[in-house]
Amino acid sequence: MRHLFTKTASLAAVAMLAFTAAQPAQATQSRQGARDAAVAPAYFEMTDITRSTFIVKLVEEREINHARDLVNGETTERPHVVGRIVKRPADYNPRWNFHYDPQTVQFFDVGIEVCDATIPYVEDHLDEAGGPFLPGNIFCPWTSTLVREVPAP
């Protein structure tokens, strides 16, 4: 019975995370029609416990401002990156065969274990992502840290 409860709780947590990650993208679509000028994307280098680096593209003004506050030491709240990964390289992040969907990137304090992994581990197990490993392709490295803002490619 405990095993069933654990599986059910894990699935519920993943569903909540996926719903939370999907909301900003939906909100963006409705707001973008009302905005005349789009926010210019911003790019940030992040690292994790392995010291591997990864470039994150941000397109939401709120998330861009928060990322800049983190990099400049103006906040320590929600320091870690979460979002849905896309299983193909991006021109701004050529070292890796995956990248975050910019519409889904957010920041968090504490995440659930099912979406935690290191950057190299995701690369090495990319074919498994979306199943039991990183359900919904949600990636939330608990040791992620933004290092600096980088120029657009």
mmCIF file of C-alpha atoms in Angstrom:
data_model
loop_
_atom_site.group_PDB
_atom_site.id
_atom_site.type_symbol
_atom_site.label_atom_id
_atom_site.label_comp_id
_atom_site.label_asym_id
_atom_site.label_seq_id
_atom_site.Cartn_x
_atom_site.Cartn_y
_atom_site.Cartn_z
ATOM 1 C CA MET A 1 0.000 0.000 0.000
ATOM 2 C CA ARG A 2 2.854 2.379 0.816
ATOM 3 C CA HIS A 3 4.341 1.755 -2.638
ATOM 4 C CA LEU A 4 1.038 2.670 -4.303
ATOM 5 C CA PHE A 5 0.774 5.825 -2.192
ATOM 6 C CA THR A 6 4.343 6.840 -3.108
ATOM 7 C CA LYS A 7 3.670 6.356 -6.826
ATOM 8 C CA THR A 8 0.381 8.241 -6.625
ATOM 9 C CA ALA A 9 1.963 11.110 -4.693
ATOM 10 C CA SER A 10 4.857 11.290 -7.169
ATOM 11 C CA LEU A 11 2.497 11.411 -10.151
ATOM 12 C CA ALA A 12 0.408 14.096 -8.471
ATOM 13 C CA ALA A 13 3.531 16.161 -7.780
ATOM 14 C CA VAL A 14 4.699 15.840 -11.394
ATOM 15 C CA ALA A 15 1.258 16.820 -12.653
ATOM 16 C CA MET A 16 1.281 19.900 -10.416
ATOM 17 C CA LEU A 17 4.758 20.850 -11.609
ATOM 18 C CA ALA A 18 3.794 20.371 -15.256
ATOM 19 C CA PHE A 19 0.676 22.474 -14.719
ATOM 20 C CA THR A 20 2.715 25.186 -12.997
ATOM 21 C CA ALA A 21 5.328 25.177 -15.768
ATOM 22 C CA ALA A 22 2.621 25.348 -18.441
ATOM 23 C CA GLN A 23 0.785 28.333 -16.944
ATOM 24 C CA PRO A 24 3.358 31.011 -17.829
ATOM 25 C CA ALA A 25 3.394 29.901 -21.463
ATOM 26 C CA GLN A 26 -0.385 30.133 -21.625
ATOM 27 C CA ALA A 27 -0.384 33.500 -19.881
ATOM 28 C CA THR A 28 2.287 34.743 -22.265
ATOM 29 C CA GLN A 29 0.220 33.854 -25.305
ATOM 30 C CA SER A 30 -2.724 35.883 -24.060
ATOM 31 C CA ARG A 31 -0.569 38.846 -22.994
ATOM 32 C CA GLN A 32 1.523 38.937 -26.153
ATOM 33 C CA GLY A 33 -1.480 39.909 -28.248
ATOM 34 C CA ALA A 34 -2.001 42.936 -26.011
ATOM 35 C CA ARG A 35 1.621 44.042 -26.099
ATOM 36 C CA ASP A 36 2.943 46.107 -28.981
ATOM 37 C CA ALA A 37 6.627 45.460 -28.374
ATOM 38 C CA ALA A 38 7.964 42.069 -27.387
ATOM 39 C CA VAL A 39 10.613 41.761 -24.717
ATOM 40 C CA ALA A 40 14.037 40.985 -26.157
ATOM 41 C CA PRO A 41 15.206 37.525 -25.082
ATOM 42 C CA ALA A 42 18.002 37.345 -22.526
ATOM 43 C CA TYR A 43 20.551 34.551 -22.190
ATOM 44 C CA PHE A 44 22.096 33.314 -18.967
ATOM 45 C CA GLU A 45 24.781 30.797 -18.199
ATOM 46 C CA MET A 46 23.886 28.328 -15.478
ATOM 47 C CA THR A 47 25.918 25.628 -13.808
ATOM 48 C CA ASP A 48 25.262 22.753 -11.446
ATOM 49 C CA ILE A 49 27.183 20.593 -8.979
ATOM 50 C CA THR A 50 29.182 19.065 -11.870
ATOM 51 C CA ARG A 51 30.382 22.557 -12.889
ATOM 52 C CA SER A 52 29.072 21.923 -16.386
ATOM 53 C CA THR A 53 27.647 25.049 -17.981
ATOM 54 C CA PHE A 54 24.395 25.415 -19.877
ATOM 55 C CA ILE A 55 22.796 28.438 -21.544
ATOM 56 C CA VAL A 56 19.204 29.313 -20.680
ATOM 57 C CA LYS A 57 17.134 31.570 -22.926
ATOM 58 C CA LEU A 58 14.549 33.681 -21.101
ATOM 59 C CA VAL A 59 11.696 35.444 -22.881
ATOM 60 C CA GLU A 60 9.441 36.487 -20.010
ATOM 61 C CA GLU A 61 10.166 39.947 -18.602
ATOM 62 C CA ARG A 62 9.442 38.818 -15.040
ATOM 63 C CA GLU A 63 11.866 35.888 -15.299
ATOM 64 C CA ILE A 64 14.527 38.015 -17.018
ATOM 65 C CA ASN A 65 14.358 40.587 -14.221
ATOM 66 C CA HIS A 66 14.526 37.862 -11.574
ATOM 67 C CA ALA A 67 17.533 36.260 -13.293
ATOM 68 C CA ARG A 68 19.327 39.608 -13.408
ATOM 69 C CA ASP A 69 18.591 40.141 -9.721
ATOM 70 C CA LEU A 70 20.072 36.703 -8.951
ATOM 71 C CA VAL A 71 23.212 37.329 -11.000
ATOM 72 C CA ASN A 72 23.687 40.789 -9.476
ATOM 73 C CA GLY A 73 23.232 39.484 -5.925
ATOM 74 C CA GLU A 74 20.065 41.495 -5.335
ATOM 75 C CA THR A 75 18.069 38.401 -4.309
ATOM 76 C CA THR A 76 18.640 34.853 -3.161
ATOM 77 C CA GLU A 77 15.010 33.789 -3.522
ATOM 78 C CA ARG A 78 14.089 31.141 -6.098
ATOM 79 C CA PRO A 79 17.692 30.546 -7.223
ATOM 80 C CA HIS A 80 17.159 27.317 -9.200
ATOM 81 C CA VAL A 81 15.941 26.845 -12.778
ATOM 82 C CA VAL A 82 12.966 24.693 -13.815
ATOM 83 C CA GLY A 83 11.298 24.198 -17.167
ATOM 84 C CA ARG A 84 10.371 21.774 -19.896
ATOM 85 C CA ILE A 85 13.277 20.527 -22.006
ATOM 86 C CA VAL A 86 13.222 20.142 -25.774
ATOM 87 C CA LYS A 87 15.233 17.175 -27.039
ATOM 88 C CA ARG A 88 17.283 18.941 -29.703
ATOM 89 C CA PRO A 89 20.166 21.405 -29.665
ATOM 90 C CA ALA A 90 19.605 25.149 -29.725
ATOM 91 C CA ASP A 91 21.898 27.536 -31.594
ATOM 92 C CA TYR A 92 22.697 29.342 -28.337
ATOM 93 C CA ASN A 93 23.520 26.109 -26.481
ATOM 94 C CA PRO A 94 25.346 23.913 -29.039
ATOM 95 C CA ARG A 95 27.250 21.774 -26.542
ATOM 96 C CA TRP A 96 24.093 19.945 -25.472
ATOM 97 C CA ASN A 97 21.463 17.981 -27.394
ATOM 98 C CA PHE A 98 18.652 19.576 -25.384
ATOM 99 C CA HIS A 99 17.585 22.992 -24.189
ATOM 100 C CA TYR A 100 14.835 24.543 -22.086
ATOM 101 C CA ASP A 101 11.688 25.651 -23.875
ATOM 102 C CA PRO A 102 12.049 29.391 -23.171
ATOM 103 C CA GLN A 103 8.286 29.781 -22.651
ATOM 104 C CA THR A 104 8.389 27.389 -19.667
ATOM 105 C CA VAL A 105 11.454 28.553 -17.725
ATOM 106 C CA GLN A 106 10.848 29.614 -14.135
ATOM 107 C CA PHE A 107 12.781 29.735 -10.885
ATOM 108 C CA PHE A 108 12.183 27.796 -7.667
ATOM 109 C CA ASP A 109 13.434 27.287 -4.109
ATOM 110 C CA VAL A 110 12.614 23.608 -3.545
ATOM 111 C CA GLY A 111 11.610 20.986 -6.111
ATOM 112 C CA ILE A 112 10.530 17.381 -6.226
ATOM 113 C CA GLU A 113 13.093 14.647 -6.722
ATOM 114 C CA VAL A 114 11.566 13.261 -9.900
ATOM 115 C CA CYS A 115 12.709 16.274 -11.981
ATOM 116 C CA ASP A 116 16.172 16.657 -10.419
ATOM 117 C CA ALA A 117 19.280 15.642 -12.367
ATOM 118 C CA THR A 118 22.602 17.121 -13.399
ATOM 119 C CA ILE A 119 23.134 18.614 -16.839
ATOM 120 C CA PRO A 120 25.479 15.804 -18.014
ATOM 121 C CA TYR A 121 23.132 13.127 -16.655
ATOM 122 C CA VAL A 122 20.259 14.533 -18.715
ATOM 123 C CA GLU A 123 22.490 14.522 -21.800
ATOM 124 C CA ASP A 124 23.560 10.917 -21.176
ATOM 125 C CA HIS A 125 19.971 9.744 -20.607
ATOM 126 C CA LEU A 126 18.134 12.053 -23.001
ATOM 127 C CA ASP A 127 16.396 9.150 -24.737
ATOM 128 C CA GLU A 128 14.760 8.254 -21.397
ATOM 129 C CA ALA A 129 13.536 11.787 -20.618
ATOM 130 C CA GLY A 130 9.787 12.207 -20.672
ATOM 131 C CA GLY A 131 9.064 8.806 -19.113
ATOM 132 C CA PRO A 132 9.856 7.842 -15.527
ATOM 133 C CA PHE A 133 13.008 9.968 -15.884
ATOM 134 C CA LEU A 134 11.989 13.646 -16.042
ATOM 135 C CA PRO A 135 8.239 13.036 -16.529
ATOM 136 C CA GLY A 136 6.755 15.561 -18.913
ATOM 137 C CA ASN A 137 10.340 16.563 -19.809
ATOM 138 C CA ILE A 138 10.366 18.816 -16.732
ATOM 139 C CA PHE A 139 13.963 19.417 -15.604
ATOM 140 C CA CYS A 140 14.640 21.081 -12.231
ATOM 141 C CA PRO A 141 18.292 20.682 -11.235
ATOM 142 C CA TRP A 142 18.396 21.333 -7.491
ATOM 143 C CA THR A 143 22.009 22.495 -7.694
ATOM 144 C CA SER A 144 21.444 24.872 -10.618
ATOM 145 C CA THR A 145 22.881 28.348 -10.223
ATOM 146 C CA LEU A 146 22.886 31.249 -12.642
ATOM 147 C CA VAL A 147 26.436 32.436 -13.190
ATOM 148 C CA ARG A 148 26.149 35.396 -15.536
ATOM 149 C CA GLU A 149 24.193 36.983 -18.338
ATOM 150 C CA VAL A 150 25.716 36.286 -21.744
ATOM 151 C CA PRO A 151 25.325 38.123 -25.059
ATOM 152 C CA ALA A 152 22.716 36.924 -27.541
ATOM 153 C CA PRO A 153 24.189 34.600 -30.167
#
